[in-house]
PDB file of C-alpha atoms and ligand atoms in Angstrom:
ATOM      1  CA  UNK A 105     107.891  66.057  75.820  1.00 96.00           C
ATOM      2  CA  UNK A 106     110.099  64.511  78.489  1.00 97.00           C
ATOM      3  CA  UNK A 107     111.296  66.156  81.697  1.00 98.00           C
ATOM      4  CA  UNK A 108     112.825  65.033  84.966  1.00 98.00           C
ATOM      5  CA  UNK A 109     110.849  66.069  88.013  1.00 98.00           C
ATOM      6  CA  UNK A 110     113.013  66.440  91.106  1.00 98.00           C
ATOM      7  CA  UNK A 111     110.382  66.321  93.801  1.00 98.00           C
ATOM      8  CA  UNK A 112     110.470  66.677  97.587  1.00 98.00           C
ATOM      9  CA  UNK A 113     109.171  63.500  99.216  1.00 98.00           C
ATOM     10  CA  UNK A 114     108.342  63.522 102.914  1.00 98.00           C
ATOM     11  CA  UNK A 115     106.243  60.970 104.756  1.00 96.00           C
ATOM     12  CA  UNK A 116     104.855  63.320 107.420  1.00 93.00           C
ATOM     13  CA  UNK A 117     105.715  66.400 109.486  1.00 90.00           C
ATOM     14  CA  UNK A 118     108.002  64.391 111.768  1.00 92.00           C
ATOM     15  CA  UNK A 119     110.011  62.559 109.136  1.00 95.00           C
ATOM     16  CA  UNK A 120     113.021  63.845 107.232  1.00 94.00           C
ATOM     17  CA  UNK A 121     112.343  64.600 103.597  1.00 97.00           C
ATOM     18  CA  UNK A 122     114.510  64.201 100.526  1.00 98.00           C
ATOM     19  CA  UNK A 123     114.439  64.955  96.819  1.00 98.00           C
ATOM     20  CA  UNK A 124     113.645  62.120  94.461  1.00 98.00           C
ATOM     21  CA  UNK A 125     113.981  62.240  90.680  1.00 98.00           C
ATOM     22  CA  UNK A 126     111.345  60.979  88.248  1.00 98.00           C
ATOM     23  CA  UNK A 127     111.880  60.854  84.512  1.00 97.00           C
ATOM     24  CA  UNK A 128     108.493  61.618  83.024  1.00 97.00           C
ATOM     25  CA  UNK A 129     107.645  61.012  79.382  1.00 96.00           C
ATOM     26  CA  UNK A 130     104.478  61.553  77.374  1.00 96.00           C
ATOM     27  CA  UNK A 131     103.921  65.141  78.459  1.00 97.00           C
ATOM     28  CA  UNK A 132     102.911  67.893  76.085  1.00 95.00           C
ATOM     29  CA  UNK A 133     103.298  71.627  76.263  1.00 96.00           C
ATOM     30  CA  UNK A 134      99.551  72.278  76.526  1.00 97.00           C
ATOM     31  CA  UNK A 135      99.316  70.381  79.808  1.00 97.00           C
ATOM     32  CA  UNK A 136      99.049  72.452  82.948  1.00 98.00           C
ATOM     33  CA  UNK A 137     101.731  71.878  85.549  1.00 98.00           C
ATOM     34  CA  UNK A 138      99.235  70.041  87.782  1.00 98.00           C
ATOM     35  CA  UNK A 139      98.188  67.828  84.860  1.00 98.00           C
ATOM     36  CA  UNK A 140     101.855  66.941  84.408  1.00 98.00           C
ATOM     37  CA  UNK A 141     102.002  65.938  88.088  1.00 98.00           C
ATOM     38  CA  UNK A 142      98.779  63.916  87.582  1.00 98.00           C
ATOM     39  CA  UNK A 143     100.487  62.204  84.655  1.00 98.00           C
ATOM     40  CA  UNK A 144     103.508  61.402  86.814  1.00 98.00           C
ATOM     41  CA  UNK A 145     101.232  60.028  89.552  1.00 98.00           C
ATOM     42  CA  UNK A 146      99.485  57.735  87.028  1.00 98.00           C
ATOM     43  CA  UNK A 147     102.935  56.477  86.065  1.00 96.00           C
ATOM     44  CA  UNK A 148     103.745  55.852  89.758  1.00 98.00           C
ATOM     45  CA  UNK A 149     100.471  53.950  90.272  1.00 98.00           C
ATOM     46  CA  UNK A 150     101.352  51.655  87.369  1.00 97.00           C
ATOM     47  CA  UNK A 151     104.778  51.090  88.912  1.00 96.00           C
ATOM     48  CA  UNK A 152     103.208  50.303  92.300  1.00 97.00           C
ATOM     49  CA  UNK A 153     104.851  53.337  93.923  1.00 96.00           C
ATOM     50  CA  UNK A 154     103.212  55.761  96.303  1.00 96.00           C
ATOM     51  CA  UNK A 155     101.807  58.812  94.532  1.00 98.00           C
ATOM     52  CA  UNK A 156     103.071  62.331  95.211  1.00 98.00           C
ATOM     53  CA  UNK A 157     100.770  64.326  97.502  1.00 98.00           C
ATOM     54  CA  UNK A 158     100.018  67.829  96.256  1.00 98.00           C
ATOM     55  CA  UNK A 159      97.129  70.182  96.914  1.00 98.00           C
ATOM     56  CA  UNK A 160      94.635  71.782  94.559  1.00 97.00           C
ATOM     57  CA  UNK A 161      90.943  72.529  94.275  1.00 97.00           C
ATOM     58  CA  UNK A 162      89.732  74.968  91.611  1.00 97.00           C
ATOM     59  CA  UNK A 163      92.625  74.702  89.125  1.00 97.00           C
ATOM     60  CA  UNK A 164      91.567  78.191  87.991  1.00 96.00           C
ATOM     61  CA  UNK A 165      93.736  80.461  90.146  1.00 97.00           C
ATOM     62  CA  UNK A 166      90.958  81.154  92.635  1.00 97.00           C
ATOM     63  CA  UNK A 167      91.236  78.914  95.691  1.00 97.00           C
ATOM     64  CA  UNK A 168      94.905  79.351  96.606  1.00 97.00           C
ATOM     65  CA  UNK A 169      95.471  75.657  97.356  1.00 97.00           C
ATOM     66  CA  UNK A 170      98.076  74.704  94.789  1.00 98.00           C
ATOM     67  CA  UNK A 171     101.186  76.659  95.796  1.00 97.00           C
ATOM     68  CA  UNK A 172     104.576  74.982  95.524  1.00 98.00           C
ATOM     69  CA  UNK A 173     108.099  76.143  94.821  1.00 98.00           C
ATOM     70  CA  UNK A 174     109.160  75.394  91.245  1.00 98.00           C
ATOM     71  CA  UNK A 175     112.843  75.865  90.484  1.00 98.00           C
ATOM     72  CA  UNK A 176     113.151  78.134  93.501  1.00 96.00           C
ATOM     73  CA  UNK A 177     110.209  80.412  92.635  1.00 97.00           C
ATOM     74  CA  UNK A 178     106.842  80.426  94.378  1.00 97.00           C
ATOM     75  CA  UNK A 179     104.284  79.215  91.780  1.00 98.00           C
ATOM     76  CA  UNK A 180     107.014  78.859  89.153  1.00 97.00           C
ATOM     77  CA  UNK A 181     108.830  81.145  86.742  1.00 97.00           C
ATOM     78  CA  UNK A 182     106.072  83.625  85.806  1.00 97.00           C
ATOM     79  CA  UNK A 183     104.613  86.549  87.730  1.00 96.00           C
ATOM     80  CA  UNK A 184     100.952  86.856  88.662  1.00 96.00           C
ATOM     81  CA  UNK A 185      99.885  83.271  88.095  1.00 97.00           C
ATOM     82  CA  UNK A 186      99.292  80.314  90.371  1.00 98.00           C
ATOM     83  CA  UNK A 187     100.828  76.856  89.949  1.00 98.00           C
ATOM     84  CA  UNK A 188      97.592  75.557  88.409  1.00 98.00           C
ATOM     85  CA  UNK A 189      97.754  78.276  85.724  1.00 98.00           C
ATOM     86  CA  UNK A 190     101.319  77.373  84.776  1.00 98.00           C
ATOM     87  CA  UNK A 191     101.716  75.292  81.618  1.00 98.00           C
ATOM     88  CA  UNK A 192     104.415  72.888  80.507  1.00 98.00           C
ATOM     89  CA  UNK A 193     105.167  75.173  77.552  1.00 97.00           C
ATOM     90  CA  UNK A 194     107.097  77.253  80.082  1.00 98.00           C
ATOM     91  CA  UNK A 195     109.696  74.471  80.227  1.00 98.00           C
ATOM     92  CA  UNK A 196     111.944  72.863  77.631  1.00 97.00           C
ATOM     93  CA  UNK A 197     112.152  69.256  76.598  1.00 97.00           C
ATOM     94  CA  UNK A 198     114.759  67.575  78.805  1.00 97.00           C
ATOM     95  CA  UNK A 199     114.512  70.111  81.648  1.00 98.00           C
ATOM     96  CA  UNK A 200     115.082  69.065  85.244  1.00 98.00           C
ATOM     97  CA  UNK A 201     112.310  70.730  87.263  1.00 98.00           C
ATOM     98  CA  UNK A 202     112.701  71.000  91.035  1.00 98.00           C
ATOM     99  CA  UNK A 203     109.434  71.035  92.969  1.00 98.00           C
ATOM    100  CA  UNK A 204     109.277  71.549  96.719  1.00 98.00           C
ATOM    101  CA  UNK A 205     106.732  72.611  99.327  1.00 98.00           C
ATOM    102  CA  UNK A 206     106.468  76.050 100.945  1.00 98.00           C
ATOM    103  CA  UNK A 207     109.247  76.411 103.517  1.00 95.00           C
ATOM    104  CA  UNK A 208     108.191  78.135 106.765  1.00 95.00           C
ATOM    105  CA  UNK A 209     108.037  77.071 110.397  1.00 94.00           C
ATOM    106  CA  UNK A 210     104.403  78.199 110.560  1.00 96.00           C
ATOM    107  CA  UNK A 211     103.584  75.997 107.515  1.00 97.00           C
ATOM    108  CA  UNK A 212     104.747  72.497 108.563  1.00 96.00           C
ATOM    109  CA  UNK A 213     104.949  69.919 105.805  1.00 97.00           C
ATOM    110  CA  UNK A 214     102.107  67.381 106.130  1.00 97.00           C
ATOM    111  CA  UNK A 215     103.222  65.163 103.260  1.00 98.00           C
ATOM    112  CA  UNK A 216     105.390  65.662 100.159  1.00 98.00           C
ATOM    113  CA  UNK A 217     104.265  69.012  98.681  1.00 98.00           C
ATOM    114  CA  UNK A 218     101.345  69.615 101.068  1.00 98.00           C
ATOM    115  CA  UNK A 219     101.802  72.025 103.970  1.00 98.00           C
ATOM    116  CA  UNK A 220      99.492  72.946 106.831  1.00 97.00           C
ATOM    117  CA  UNK A 221      98.321  76.540 106.208  1.00 97.00           C
ATOM    118  CA  UNK A 222      95.736  76.572 109.006  1.00 98.00           C
ATOM    119  CA  UNK A 223      97.729  79.386 110.668  1.00 98.00           C
ATOM    120  CA  UNK A 224      96.127  81.651 108.025  1.00 98.00           C
ATOM    121  CA  UNK A 225      92.658  80.443 109.053  1.00 98.00           C
ATOM    122  CA  UNK A 226      93.378  81.315 112.677  1.00 98.00           C
ATOM    123  CA  UNK A 227      94.486  84.830 111.667  1.00 98.00           C
ATOM    124  CA  UNK A 228      91.236  85.263 109.702  1.00 98.00           C
ATOM    125  CA  UNK A 229      89.208  84.034 112.688  1.00 97.00           C
ATOM    126  CA  UNK A 230      90.549  86.974 114.693  1.00 97.00           C
ATOM    127  CA  UNK A 231      89.076  89.694 112.487  1.00 96.00           C
ATOM    128  CA  UNK A 232      88.171  88.643 108.969  1.00 95.00           C
ATOM    129  CA  UNK A 233      84.522  89.518 109.483  1.00 91.00           C
ATOM    130  CA  UNK A 234      82.182  92.457 110.089  1.00 89.00           C
ATOM    131  CA  UNK A 235      79.604  92.723 112.852  1.00 86.00           C
ATOM    132  CA  UNK A 236      77.296  95.210 111.109  1.00 76.00           C
ATOM    133  CA  UNK A 237      73.823  93.724 110.652  1.00 75.00           C
ATOM    134  CA  UNK A 238      73.645  93.481 106.914  1.00 68.00           C
ATOM    135  CA  UNK A 239      70.458  91.439 106.538  1.00 74.00           C
ATOM    136  CA  UNK A 240      69.660  90.469 103.003  1.00 79.00           C
ATOM    137  CA  UNK A 241      71.796  91.809 100.200  1.00 75.00           C
ATOM    138  CA  UNK A 242      71.266  95.591 100.170  1.00 73.00           C
ATOM    139  CA  UNK A 243      70.685  97.611  97.058  1.00 78.00           C
ATOM    140  CA  UNK A 244      74.113  98.168  95.529  1.00 72.00           C
ATOM    141  CA  UNK A 245      74.046 101.956  95.850  1.00 78.00           C
ATOM    142  CA  UNK A 246      72.444 102.127  99.321  1.00 80.00           C
ATOM    143  CA  UNK A 247      75.844 102.776 100.938  1.00 81.00           C
ATOM    144  CA  UNK A 248      77.728 105.186  98.706  1.00 86.00           C
ATOM    145  CA  UNK A 249      81.395 104.200  98.514  1.00 90.00           C
ATOM    146  CA  UNK A 250      83.813 106.212  96.425  1.00 92.00           C
ATOM    147  CA  UNK A 251      85.433 104.406  93.489  1.00 94.00           C
ATOM    148  CA  UNK A 252      88.914 104.973  94.892  1.00 94.00           C
ATOM    149  CA  UNK A 253      87.999 103.260  98.157  1.00 95.00           C
ATOM    150  CA  UNK A 254      86.066 100.465  96.448  1.00 93.00           C
ATOM    151  CA  UNK A 255      89.023  99.788  94.140  1.00 95.00           C
ATOM    152  CA  UNK A 256      91.431  99.772  97.071  1.00 95.00           C
ATOM    153  CA  UNK A 257      89.270  97.310  99.015  1.00 95.00           C
ATOM    154  CA  UNK A 258      88.840  95.072  95.971  1.00 95.00           C
ATOM    155  CA  UNK A 259      92.576  95.056  95.243  1.00 96.00           C
ATOM    156  CA  UNK A 260      93.309  93.891  98.795  1.00 97.00           C
ATOM    157  CA  UNK A 261      90.434  91.395  98.709  1.00 97.00           C
ATOM    158  CA  UNK A 262      92.037  89.717  95.690  1.00 97.00           C
ATOM    159  CA  UNK A 263      94.389  87.855  98.066  1.00 98.00           C
ATOM    160  CA  UNK A 264      93.662  84.127  97.706  1.00 98.00           C
ATOM    161  CA  UNK A 265      95.609  83.137 100.834  1.00 98.00           C
ATOM    162  CA  UNK A 266      97.944  80.784  98.994  1.00 98.00           C
ATOM    163  CA  UNK A 267     100.934  81.494 101.236  1.00 98.00           C
ATOM    164  CA  UNK A 268     103.390  82.399  98.475  1.00 98.00           C
ATOM    165  CA  UNK A 269     104.199  85.649 100.308  1.00 98.00           C
ATOM    166  CA  UNK A 270     105.305  83.711 103.386  1.00 98.00           C
ATOM    167  CA  UNK A 271     107.267  81.183 101.368  1.00 96.00           C
ATOM    168  CA  UNK A 272     109.044  83.850  99.318  1.00 97.00           C
ATOM    169  CA  UNK A 273     110.009  85.962 102.339  1.00 97.00           C
ATOM    170  CA  UNK A 274     113.415  85.311 103.890  1.00 96.00           C
ATOM    171  CA  UNK A 275     111.801  86.010 107.292  1.00 97.00           C
ATOM    172  CA  UNK A 276     108.713  83.867 106.540  1.00 97.00           C
ATOM    173  CA  UNK A 277     106.599  86.915 107.281  1.00 98.00           C
ATOM    174  CA  UNK A 278     102.826  86.797 106.800  1.00 98.00           C
ATOM    175  CA  UNK A 279     102.461  90.572 106.721  1.00 98.00           C
ATOM    176  CA  UNK A 280     101.347  90.818 103.082  1.00 98.00           C
ATOM    177  CA  UNK A 281      98.551  88.295 103.670  1.00 98.00           C
ATOM    178  CA  UNK A 282      97.490  89.785 107.021  1.00 98.00           C
ATOM    179  CA  UNK A 283      97.608  93.355 105.754  1.00 98.00           C
ATOM    180  CA  UNK A 284      95.511  92.515 102.690  1.00 98.00           C
ATOM    181  CA  UNK A 285      92.878  90.876 104.869  1.00 98.00           C
ATOM    182  CA  UNK A 286      92.859  93.778 107.345  1.00 98.00           C
ATOM    183  CA  UNK A 287      92.873  96.560 104.746  1.00 97.00           C
ATOM    184  CA  UNK A 288      90.114  95.232 102.545  1.00 95.00           C
ATOM    185  CA  UNK A 289      87.677  95.390 105.459  1.00 96.00           C
ATOM    186  CA  UNK A 290      89.115  98.473 107.194  1.00 97.00           C
ATOM    187  CA  UNK A 291      88.752 100.474 103.964  1.00 96.00           C
ATOM    188  CA  UNK A 292      84.979 100.002 103.779  1.00 93.00           C
ATOM    189  CA  UNK A 293      82.320 101.665 105.949  1.00 90.00           C
ATOM    190  CA  UNK A 294      80.934  98.242 106.908  1.00 88.00           C
ATOM    191  CA  UNK A 295      84.324  97.236 108.320  1.00 93.00           C
ATOM    192  CA  UNK A 296      85.068 100.462 110.195  1.00 93.00           C
ATOM    193  CA  UNK A 297      83.395  99.673 113.589  1.00 92.00           C
ATOM    194  CA  UNK A 298      85.938  96.977 114.436  1.00 94.00           C
ATOM    195  CA  UNK A 299      88.891  98.352 112.446  1.00 97.00           C
ATOM    196  CA  UNK A 300      91.075  98.844 115.538  1.00 98.00           C
ATOM    197  CA  UNK A 301      90.276  95.538 117.236  1.00 97.00           C
ATOM    198  CA  UNK A 302      90.564  93.684 113.903  1.00 98.00           C
ATOM    199  CA  UNK A 303      94.024  95.135 113.327  1.00 98.00           C
ATOM    200  CA  UNK A 304      95.291  94.417 116.842  1.00 98.00           C
ATOM    201  CA  UNK A 305      93.832  90.892 117.037  1.00 98.00           C
ATOM    202  CA  UNK A 306      94.938  89.746 113.603  1.00 98.00           C
ATOM    203  CA  UNK A 307      98.453  91.115 114.078  1.00 98.00           C
ATOM    204  CA  UNK A 308      98.654  89.449 117.514  1.00 98.00           C
ATOM    205  CA  UNK A 309      97.588  86.098 116.040  1.00 98.00           C
ATOM    206  CA  UNK A 310     100.081  86.479 113.222  1.00 97.00           C
ATOM    207  CA  UNK A 311     102.885  86.866 115.781  1.00 96.00           C
ATOM    208  CA  UNK A 312     101.558  83.977 117.860  1.00 97.00           C
ATOM    209  CA  UNK A 313     101.694  81.654 114.856  1.00 97.00           C
ATOM    210  CA  UNK A 314     105.447  82.144 114.538  1.00 95.00           C
ATOM    211  CA  UNK A 315     105.611  84.151 111.322  1.00 97.00           C
ATOM    212  CA  UNK A 316     108.634  86.442 111.007  1.00 94.00           C
ATOM    213  CA  UNK A 317     108.739  90.220 110.725  1.00 94.00           C
ATOM    214  CA  UNK A 318     108.735  92.205 107.522  1.00 96.00           C
ATOM    215  CA  UNK A 319     112.008  93.779 106.430  1.00 95.00           C
ATOM    216  CA  UNK A 320     110.549  95.234 103.214  1.00 94.00           C
ATOM    217  CA  UNK A 321     112.586  93.213 100.725  1.00 96.00           C
ATOM    218  CA  UNK A 322     109.531  93.144  98.445  1.00 96.00           C
ATOM    219  CA  UNK A 323     109.844  89.410  97.649  1.00 96.00           C
ATOM    220  CA  UNK A 324     106.229  88.864  98.730  1.00 97.00           C
ATOM    221  CA  UNK A 325     104.859  91.355  96.205  1.00 97.00           C
ATOM    222  CA  UNK A 326     106.961  89.856  93.393  1.00 97.00           C
ATOM    223  CA  UNK A 327     105.828  86.286  94.077  1.00 97.00           C
ATOM    224  CA  UNK A 328     102.181  87.027  94.918  1.00 98.00           C
ATOM    225  CA  UNK A 329     100.045  85.517  92.121  1.00 98.00           C
ATOM    226  CA  UNK A 330      97.445  88.249  92.636  1.00 97.00           C
ATOM    227  CA  UNK A 331      99.923  91.134  92.602  1.00 96.00           C
ATOM    228  CA  UNK A 332      98.929  92.342  96.074  1.00 98.00           C
ATOM    229  CA  UNK A 333     100.866  95.548  96.690  1.00 97.00           C
ATOM    230  CA  UNK A 334     103.429  95.782  99.476  1.00 97.00           C
ATOM    231  CA  UNK A 335     101.898  99.203 100.260  1.00 97.00           C
ATOM    232  CA  UNK A 336      99.255  97.207 102.146  1.00 98.00           C
ATOM    233  CA  UNK A 337     101.888  96.499 104.805  1.00 98.00           C
ATOM    234  CA  UNK A 338     102.600 100.208 105.363  1.00 97.00           C
ATOM    235  CA  UNK A 339      98.872 100.813 105.622  1.00 97.00           C
ATOM    236  CA  UNK A 340      98.447  97.997 108.141  1.00 98.00           C
ATOM    237  CA  UNK A 341     101.304  99.468 110.193  1.00 97.00           C
ATOM    238  CA  UNK A 342      99.532 102.799 110.169  1.00 97.00           C
ATOM    239  CA  UNK A 343      96.264 101.144 111.311  1.00 98.00           C
ATOM    240  CA  UNK A 344      98.224  99.314 114.022  1.00 98.00           C
ATOM    241  CA  UNK A 345      99.688 102.571 115.336  1.00 97.00           C
ATOM    242  CA  UNK A 346      96.260 104.245 115.353  1.00 97.00           C
ATOM    243  CA  UNK A 347      94.762 101.188 117.081  1.00 97.00           C
ATOM    244  CA  UNK A 348      97.414 101.370 119.807  1.00 95.00           C
ATOM    245  CA  UNK A 349      96.887 105.106 120.330  1.00 96.00           C
ATOM    246  CA  UNK A 350      93.111 105.352 120.018  1.00 93.00           C
ATOM    247  CA  UNK A 351      91.736 101.807 120.103  1.00 82.00           C
TER     248      UNK A 351
HETATM  249  S1  FES B 121      94.065  75.015  92.431  1.00 68.11           S
HETATM  250 FE1  FES B 121      92.928  76.752  93.058  1.00 68.11          FE
HETATM  251  S2  FES B 121      94.346  78.396  92.800  1.00 68.11           S
HETATM  252 FE2  FES B 121      95.388  76.676  91.977  1.00 68.11          FE
END
């Protein structure tokens, strides 16, 4: 299998980037997309060229490190998968595949396809924790939590913080990410004591980081590899209102 990768190359956050094309042979449809990029990098090493910087860790759809735009879609053409779960069988022999980094002011490009997503870490620092003394792991049924609430918390907790929601949003809003992180803790009894302060502080940090506002286009939900529901944003807004009135 042979494709042409059209890849964004950028030296650092200060330099101007540009697309560069690489004809890549010797691929096969069972390779993951990241393995195809590895293959291209091996080719570049042999040619004495600088390799393409891209991020990954688990390669199993868990860590959220590997997000890039592929042909204009966050994580590529399929829904509910990350870039590392995408396979070359999703492309045709001879395709030209455009790969670029997330585009958002709050996610500056560090090099090539790697962006700085530490803004997400700073949002988490503001409230992604509980202060209840939990001690050692309690017996699973010691705190009864209804299935509906447990499911809701787990669905929100599925967010892997990859940043696709920000990249897909025309306003570069981080509201899907922030709302998922707020709601998964606010839903549970252990997270209730600081629900108001968590909501206010995380939303404030989100604004401080320069993310845009949500205009409910739904692009974030469509491109989220974990299928996090946009209803989380409405729920966060409701928590925010309650926090302002009663917090
Ligand atoms: S490398 Fe971990 S989610 Fe893709």
